[in-house]
mmCIF file of N, CA and C in Angstrom:
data_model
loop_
_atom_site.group_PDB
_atom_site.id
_atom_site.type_symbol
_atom_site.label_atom_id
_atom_site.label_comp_id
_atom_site.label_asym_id
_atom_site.label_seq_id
_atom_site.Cartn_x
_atom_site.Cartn_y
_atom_site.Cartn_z
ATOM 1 N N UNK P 1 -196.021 16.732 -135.632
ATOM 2 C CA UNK P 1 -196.917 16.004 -136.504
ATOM 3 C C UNK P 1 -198.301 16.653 -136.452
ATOM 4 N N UNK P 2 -198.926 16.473 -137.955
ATOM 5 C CA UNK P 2 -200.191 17.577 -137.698
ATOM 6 C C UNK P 2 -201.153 16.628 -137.370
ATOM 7 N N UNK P 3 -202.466 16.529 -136.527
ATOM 8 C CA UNK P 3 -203.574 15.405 -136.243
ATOM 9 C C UNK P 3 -204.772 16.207 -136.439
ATOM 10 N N UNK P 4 -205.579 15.469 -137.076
ATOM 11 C CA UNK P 4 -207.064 16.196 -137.736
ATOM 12 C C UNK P 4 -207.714 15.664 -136.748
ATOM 13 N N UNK P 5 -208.838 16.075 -136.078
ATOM 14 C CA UNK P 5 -209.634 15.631 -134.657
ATOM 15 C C UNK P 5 -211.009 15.753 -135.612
ATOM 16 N N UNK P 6 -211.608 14.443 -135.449
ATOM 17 C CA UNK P 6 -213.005 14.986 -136.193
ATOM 18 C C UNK P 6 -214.146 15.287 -134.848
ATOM 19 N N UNK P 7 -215.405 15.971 -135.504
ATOM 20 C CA UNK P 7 -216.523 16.209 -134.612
ATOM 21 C C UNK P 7 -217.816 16.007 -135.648
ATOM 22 N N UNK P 8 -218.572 16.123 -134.177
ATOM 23 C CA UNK P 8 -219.696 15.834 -135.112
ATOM 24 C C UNK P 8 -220.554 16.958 -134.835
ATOM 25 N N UNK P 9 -221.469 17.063 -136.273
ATOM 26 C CA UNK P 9 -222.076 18.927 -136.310
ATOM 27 C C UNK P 9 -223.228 18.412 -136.965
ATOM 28 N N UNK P 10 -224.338 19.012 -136.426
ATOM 29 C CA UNK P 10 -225.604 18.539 -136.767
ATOM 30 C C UNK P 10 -225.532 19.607 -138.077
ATOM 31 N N UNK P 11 -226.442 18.658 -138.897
ATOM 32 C CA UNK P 11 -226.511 19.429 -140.499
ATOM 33 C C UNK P 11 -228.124 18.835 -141.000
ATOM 34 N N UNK P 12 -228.670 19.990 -141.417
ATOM 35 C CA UNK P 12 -230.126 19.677 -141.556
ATOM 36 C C UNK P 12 -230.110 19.996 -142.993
ATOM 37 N N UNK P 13 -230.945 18.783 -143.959
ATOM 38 C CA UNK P 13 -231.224 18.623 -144.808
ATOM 39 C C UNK P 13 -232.709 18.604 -145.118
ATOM 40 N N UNK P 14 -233.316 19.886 -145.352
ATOM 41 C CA UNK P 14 -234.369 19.541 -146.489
ATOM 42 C C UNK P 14 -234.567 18.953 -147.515
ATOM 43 N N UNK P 15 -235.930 18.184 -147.441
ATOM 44 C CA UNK P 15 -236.442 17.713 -148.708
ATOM 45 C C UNK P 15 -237.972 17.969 -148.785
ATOM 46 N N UNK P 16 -237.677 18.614 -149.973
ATOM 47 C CA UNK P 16 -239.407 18.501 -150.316
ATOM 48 C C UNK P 16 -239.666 17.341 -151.350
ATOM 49 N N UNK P 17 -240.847 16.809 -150.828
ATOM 50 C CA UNK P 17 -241.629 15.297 -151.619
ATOM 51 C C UNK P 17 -242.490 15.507 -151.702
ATOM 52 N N UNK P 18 -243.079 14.835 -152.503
ATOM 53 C CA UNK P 18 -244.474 14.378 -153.442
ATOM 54 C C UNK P 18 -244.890 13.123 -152.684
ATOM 55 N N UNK P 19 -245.547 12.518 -152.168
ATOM 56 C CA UNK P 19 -245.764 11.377 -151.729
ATOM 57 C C UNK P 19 -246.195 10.314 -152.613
ATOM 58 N N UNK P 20 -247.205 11.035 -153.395
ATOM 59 C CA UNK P 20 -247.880 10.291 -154.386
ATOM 60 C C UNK P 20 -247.060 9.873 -155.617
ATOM 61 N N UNK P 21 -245.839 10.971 -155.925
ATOM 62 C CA UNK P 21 -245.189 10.254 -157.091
ATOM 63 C C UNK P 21 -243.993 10.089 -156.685
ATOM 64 N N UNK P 22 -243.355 9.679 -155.419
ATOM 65 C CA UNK P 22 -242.298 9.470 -154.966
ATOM 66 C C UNK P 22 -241.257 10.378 -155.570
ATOM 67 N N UNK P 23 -241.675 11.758 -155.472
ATOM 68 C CA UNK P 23 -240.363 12.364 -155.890
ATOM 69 C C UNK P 23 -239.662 12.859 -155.342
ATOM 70 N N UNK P 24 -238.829 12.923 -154.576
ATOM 71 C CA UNK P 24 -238.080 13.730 -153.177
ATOM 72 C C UNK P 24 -236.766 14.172 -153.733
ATOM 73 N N UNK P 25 -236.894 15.686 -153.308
ATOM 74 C CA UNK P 25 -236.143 16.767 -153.895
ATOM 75 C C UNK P 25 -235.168 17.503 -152.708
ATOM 76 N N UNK P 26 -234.095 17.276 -152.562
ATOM 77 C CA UNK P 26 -233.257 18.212 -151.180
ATOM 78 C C UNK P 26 -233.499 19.424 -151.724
ATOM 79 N N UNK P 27 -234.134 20.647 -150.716
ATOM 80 C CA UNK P 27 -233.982 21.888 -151.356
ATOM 81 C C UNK P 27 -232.923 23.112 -150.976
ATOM 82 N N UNK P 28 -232.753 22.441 -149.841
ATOM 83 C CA UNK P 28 -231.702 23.359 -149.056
ATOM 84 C C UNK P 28 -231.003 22.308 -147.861
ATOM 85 N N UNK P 29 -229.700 22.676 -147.079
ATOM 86 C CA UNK P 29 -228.212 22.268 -146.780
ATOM 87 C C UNK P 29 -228.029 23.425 -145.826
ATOM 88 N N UNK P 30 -228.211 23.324 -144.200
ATOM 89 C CA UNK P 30 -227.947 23.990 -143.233
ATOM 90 C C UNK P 30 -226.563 23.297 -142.474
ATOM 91 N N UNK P 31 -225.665 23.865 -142.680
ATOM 92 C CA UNK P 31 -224.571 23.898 -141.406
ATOM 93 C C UNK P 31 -224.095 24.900 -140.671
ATOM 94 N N UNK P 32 -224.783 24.495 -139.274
ATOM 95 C CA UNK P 32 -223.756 25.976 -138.465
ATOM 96 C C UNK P 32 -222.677 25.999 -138.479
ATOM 97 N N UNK P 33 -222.066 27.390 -137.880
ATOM 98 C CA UNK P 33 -220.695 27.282 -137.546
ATOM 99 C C UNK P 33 -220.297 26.329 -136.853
ATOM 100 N N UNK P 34 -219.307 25.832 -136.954
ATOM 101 C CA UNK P 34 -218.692 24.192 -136.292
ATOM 102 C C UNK P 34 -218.821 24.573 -134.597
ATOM 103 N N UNK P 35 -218.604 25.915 -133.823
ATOM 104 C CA UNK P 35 -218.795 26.339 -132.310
ATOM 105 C C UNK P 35 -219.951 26.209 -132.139
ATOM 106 N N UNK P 36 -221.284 25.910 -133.011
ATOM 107 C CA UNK P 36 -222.543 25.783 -132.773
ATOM 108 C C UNK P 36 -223.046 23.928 -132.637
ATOM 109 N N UNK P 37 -223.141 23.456 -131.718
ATOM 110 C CA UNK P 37 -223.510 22.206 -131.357
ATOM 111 C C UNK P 37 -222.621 21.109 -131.794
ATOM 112 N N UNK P 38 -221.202 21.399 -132.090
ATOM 113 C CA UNK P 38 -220.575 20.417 -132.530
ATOM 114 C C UNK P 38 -220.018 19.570 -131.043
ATOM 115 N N UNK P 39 -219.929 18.508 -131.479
ATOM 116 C CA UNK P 39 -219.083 17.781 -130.150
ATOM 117 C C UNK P 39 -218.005 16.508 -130.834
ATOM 118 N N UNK P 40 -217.246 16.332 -129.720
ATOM 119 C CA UNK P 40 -215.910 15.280 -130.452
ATOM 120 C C UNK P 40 -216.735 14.446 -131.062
ATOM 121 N N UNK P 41 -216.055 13.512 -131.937
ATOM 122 C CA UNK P 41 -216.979 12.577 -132.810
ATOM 123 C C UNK P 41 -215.923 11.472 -131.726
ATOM 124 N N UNK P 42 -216.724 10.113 -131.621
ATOM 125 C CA UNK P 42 -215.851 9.089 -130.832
ATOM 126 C C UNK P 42 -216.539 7.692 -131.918
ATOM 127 N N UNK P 43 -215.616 6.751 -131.842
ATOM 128 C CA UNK P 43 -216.099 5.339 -132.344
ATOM 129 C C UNK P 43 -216.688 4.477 -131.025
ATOM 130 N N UNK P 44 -217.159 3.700 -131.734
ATOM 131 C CA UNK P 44 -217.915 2.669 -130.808
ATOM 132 C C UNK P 44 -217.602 2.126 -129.924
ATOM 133 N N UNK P 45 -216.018 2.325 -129.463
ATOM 134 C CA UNK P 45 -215.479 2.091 -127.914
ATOM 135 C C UNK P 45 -215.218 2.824 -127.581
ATOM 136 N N UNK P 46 -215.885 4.425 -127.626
ATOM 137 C CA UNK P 46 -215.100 5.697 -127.137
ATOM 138 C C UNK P 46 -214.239 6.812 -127.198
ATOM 139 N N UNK P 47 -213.344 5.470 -128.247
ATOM 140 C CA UNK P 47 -212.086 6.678 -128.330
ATOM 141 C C UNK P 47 -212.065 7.874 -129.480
ATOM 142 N N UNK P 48 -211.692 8.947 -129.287
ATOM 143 C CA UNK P 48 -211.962 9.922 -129.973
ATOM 144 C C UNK P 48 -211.291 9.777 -131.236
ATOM 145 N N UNK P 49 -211.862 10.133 -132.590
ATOM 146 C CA UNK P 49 -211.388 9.853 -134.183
ATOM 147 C C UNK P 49 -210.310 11.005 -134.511
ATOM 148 N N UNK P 50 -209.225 10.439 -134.607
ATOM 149 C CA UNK P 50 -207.786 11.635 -134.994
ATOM 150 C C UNK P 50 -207.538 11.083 -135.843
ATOM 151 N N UNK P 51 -207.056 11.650 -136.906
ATOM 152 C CA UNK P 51 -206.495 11.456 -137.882
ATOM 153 C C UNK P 51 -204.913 12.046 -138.720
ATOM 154 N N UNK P 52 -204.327 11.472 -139.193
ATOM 155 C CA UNK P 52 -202.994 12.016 -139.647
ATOM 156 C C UNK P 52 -202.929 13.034 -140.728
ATOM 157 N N UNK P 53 -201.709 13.684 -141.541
ATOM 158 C CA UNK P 53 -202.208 14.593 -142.807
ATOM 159 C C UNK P 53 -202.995 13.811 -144.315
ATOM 160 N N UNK P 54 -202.863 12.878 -144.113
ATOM 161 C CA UNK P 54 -202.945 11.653 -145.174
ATOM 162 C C UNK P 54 -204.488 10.783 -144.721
ATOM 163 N N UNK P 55 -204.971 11.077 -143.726
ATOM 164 C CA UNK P 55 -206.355 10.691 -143.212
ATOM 165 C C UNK P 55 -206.507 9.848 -142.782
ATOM 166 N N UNK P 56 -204.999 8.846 -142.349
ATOM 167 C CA UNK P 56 -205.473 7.427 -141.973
ATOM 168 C C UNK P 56 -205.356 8.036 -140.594
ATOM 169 N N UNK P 57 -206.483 6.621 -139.825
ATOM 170 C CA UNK P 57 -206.573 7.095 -138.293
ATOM 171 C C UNK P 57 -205.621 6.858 -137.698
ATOM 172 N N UNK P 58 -205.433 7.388 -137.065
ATOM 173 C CA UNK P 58 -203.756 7.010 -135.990
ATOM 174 C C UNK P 58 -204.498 7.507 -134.093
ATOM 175 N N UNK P 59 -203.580 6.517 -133.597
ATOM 176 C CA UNK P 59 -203.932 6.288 -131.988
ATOM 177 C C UNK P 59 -202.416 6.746 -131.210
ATOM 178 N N UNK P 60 -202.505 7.833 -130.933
ATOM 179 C CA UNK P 60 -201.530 8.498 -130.516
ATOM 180 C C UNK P 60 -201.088 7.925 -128.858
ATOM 181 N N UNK P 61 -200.090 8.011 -127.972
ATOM 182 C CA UNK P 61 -200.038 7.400 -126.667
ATOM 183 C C UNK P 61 -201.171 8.414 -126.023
ATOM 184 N N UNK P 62 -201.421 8.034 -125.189
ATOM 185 C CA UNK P 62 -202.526 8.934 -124.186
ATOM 186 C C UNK P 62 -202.244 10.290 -124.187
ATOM 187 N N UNK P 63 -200.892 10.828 -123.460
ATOM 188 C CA UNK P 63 -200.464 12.252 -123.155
ATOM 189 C C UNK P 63 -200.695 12.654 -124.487
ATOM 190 N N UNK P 64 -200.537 12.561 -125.420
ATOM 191 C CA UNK P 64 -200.393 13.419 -126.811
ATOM 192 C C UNK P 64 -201.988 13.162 -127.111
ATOM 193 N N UNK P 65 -203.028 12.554 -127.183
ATOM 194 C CA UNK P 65 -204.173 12.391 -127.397
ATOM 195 C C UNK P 65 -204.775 13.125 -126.490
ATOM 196 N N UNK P 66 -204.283 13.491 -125.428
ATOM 197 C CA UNK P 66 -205.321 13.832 -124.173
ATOM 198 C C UNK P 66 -204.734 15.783 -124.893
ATOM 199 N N UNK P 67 -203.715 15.985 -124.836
ATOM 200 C CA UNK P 67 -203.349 17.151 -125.197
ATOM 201 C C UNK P 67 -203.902 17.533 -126.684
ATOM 202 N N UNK P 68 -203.893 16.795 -127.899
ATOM 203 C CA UNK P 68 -204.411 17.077 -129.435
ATOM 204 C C UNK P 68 -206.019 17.913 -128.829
ATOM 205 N N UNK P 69 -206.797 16.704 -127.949
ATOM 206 C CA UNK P 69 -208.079 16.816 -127.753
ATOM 207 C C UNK P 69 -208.283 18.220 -127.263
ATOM 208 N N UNK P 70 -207.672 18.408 -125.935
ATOM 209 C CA UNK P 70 -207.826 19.729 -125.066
ATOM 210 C C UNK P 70 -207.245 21.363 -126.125
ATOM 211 N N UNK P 71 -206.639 20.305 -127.223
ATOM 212 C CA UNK P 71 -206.444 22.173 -128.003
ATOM 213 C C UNK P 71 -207.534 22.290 -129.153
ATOM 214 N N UNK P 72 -208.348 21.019 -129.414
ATOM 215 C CA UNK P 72 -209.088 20.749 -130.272
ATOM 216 C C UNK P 72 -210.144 21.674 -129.594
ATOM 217 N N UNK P 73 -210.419 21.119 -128.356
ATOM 218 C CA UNK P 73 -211.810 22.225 -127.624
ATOM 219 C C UNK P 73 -211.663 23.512 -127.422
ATOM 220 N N UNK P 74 -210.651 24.023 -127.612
ATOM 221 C CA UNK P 74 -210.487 25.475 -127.128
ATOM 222 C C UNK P 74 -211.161 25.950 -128.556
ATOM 223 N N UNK P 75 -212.357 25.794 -128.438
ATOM 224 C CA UNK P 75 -212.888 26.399 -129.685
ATOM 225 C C UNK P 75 -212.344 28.280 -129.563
ATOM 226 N N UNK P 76 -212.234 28.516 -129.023
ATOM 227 C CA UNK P 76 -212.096 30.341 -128.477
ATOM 228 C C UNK P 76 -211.449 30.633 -130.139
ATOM 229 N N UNK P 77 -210.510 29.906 -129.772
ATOM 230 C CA UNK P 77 -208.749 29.698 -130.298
ATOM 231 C C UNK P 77 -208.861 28.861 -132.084
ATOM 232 N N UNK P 78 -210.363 28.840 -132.404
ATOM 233 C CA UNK P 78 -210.295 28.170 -133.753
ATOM 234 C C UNK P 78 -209.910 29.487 -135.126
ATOM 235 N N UNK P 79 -208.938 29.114 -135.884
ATOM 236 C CA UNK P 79 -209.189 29.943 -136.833
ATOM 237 C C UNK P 79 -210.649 30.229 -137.657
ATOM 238 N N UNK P 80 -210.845 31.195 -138.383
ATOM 239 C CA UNK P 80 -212.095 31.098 -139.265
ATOM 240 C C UNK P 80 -212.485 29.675 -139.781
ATOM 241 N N UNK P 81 -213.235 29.189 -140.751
ATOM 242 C CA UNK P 81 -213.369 27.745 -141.003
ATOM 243 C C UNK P 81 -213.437 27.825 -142.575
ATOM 244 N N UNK P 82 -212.764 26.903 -143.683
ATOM 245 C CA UNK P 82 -212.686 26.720 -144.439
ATOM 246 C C UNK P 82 -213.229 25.676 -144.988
ATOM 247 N N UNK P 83 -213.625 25.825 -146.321
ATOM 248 C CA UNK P 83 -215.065 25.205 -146.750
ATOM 249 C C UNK P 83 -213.522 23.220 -147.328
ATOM 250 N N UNK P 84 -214.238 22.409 -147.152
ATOM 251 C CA UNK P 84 -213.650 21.089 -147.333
ATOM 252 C C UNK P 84 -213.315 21.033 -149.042
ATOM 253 N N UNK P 85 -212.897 20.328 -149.137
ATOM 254 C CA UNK P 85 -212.732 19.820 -151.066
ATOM 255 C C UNK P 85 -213.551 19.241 -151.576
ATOM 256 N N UNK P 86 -214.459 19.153 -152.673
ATOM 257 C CA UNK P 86 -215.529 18.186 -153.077
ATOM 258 C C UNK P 86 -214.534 17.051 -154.104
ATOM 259 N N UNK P 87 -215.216 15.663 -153.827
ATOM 260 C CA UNK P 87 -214.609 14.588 -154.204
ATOM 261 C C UNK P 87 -215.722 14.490 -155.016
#
């Protein structure tokens, strides 16, 4: 079964504004490579966010969660990275 492990990756968004006429403009969209400051993403009790091919979250027994996770970090071992789908 395939499991999507999410993380979280700091992404810096510029905006340039006008103060005076409230106009705020994003001008540029920085993301590093995902090996650059990313870390597991977890919910609000901890447990780390996996997901199925279909995106719903799924809670795997421990051994298979503890193992998804530990191949998730071997960043060494990540293929190149492919840009997501726009919705």
């Amino acid at each position: 079964m395939r499991r999507w492990v999410r993380y979280r990756l700091p992404v810096l968004v510029c905006v340039d504004s006008d103060d005076r006429q409230e106009r705020h403009t994003v001008t540029q969209v920085v993301i590093p490579p995902p090996q650059d400051g990313s870390t597991l993403d977890q919910d609000c009790a901890g447990a780390f966010v996996i997901y199925d091919d279909n995106m719903r979250r799924i809670n795997d027994n421990e051994v298979v969660m503890h193992r998804v996770v530990a191949a998730a970090e071997n960043k060494a071992e990540w293929p190149p990275a492919t840009r997501g789908r726009r919705r």
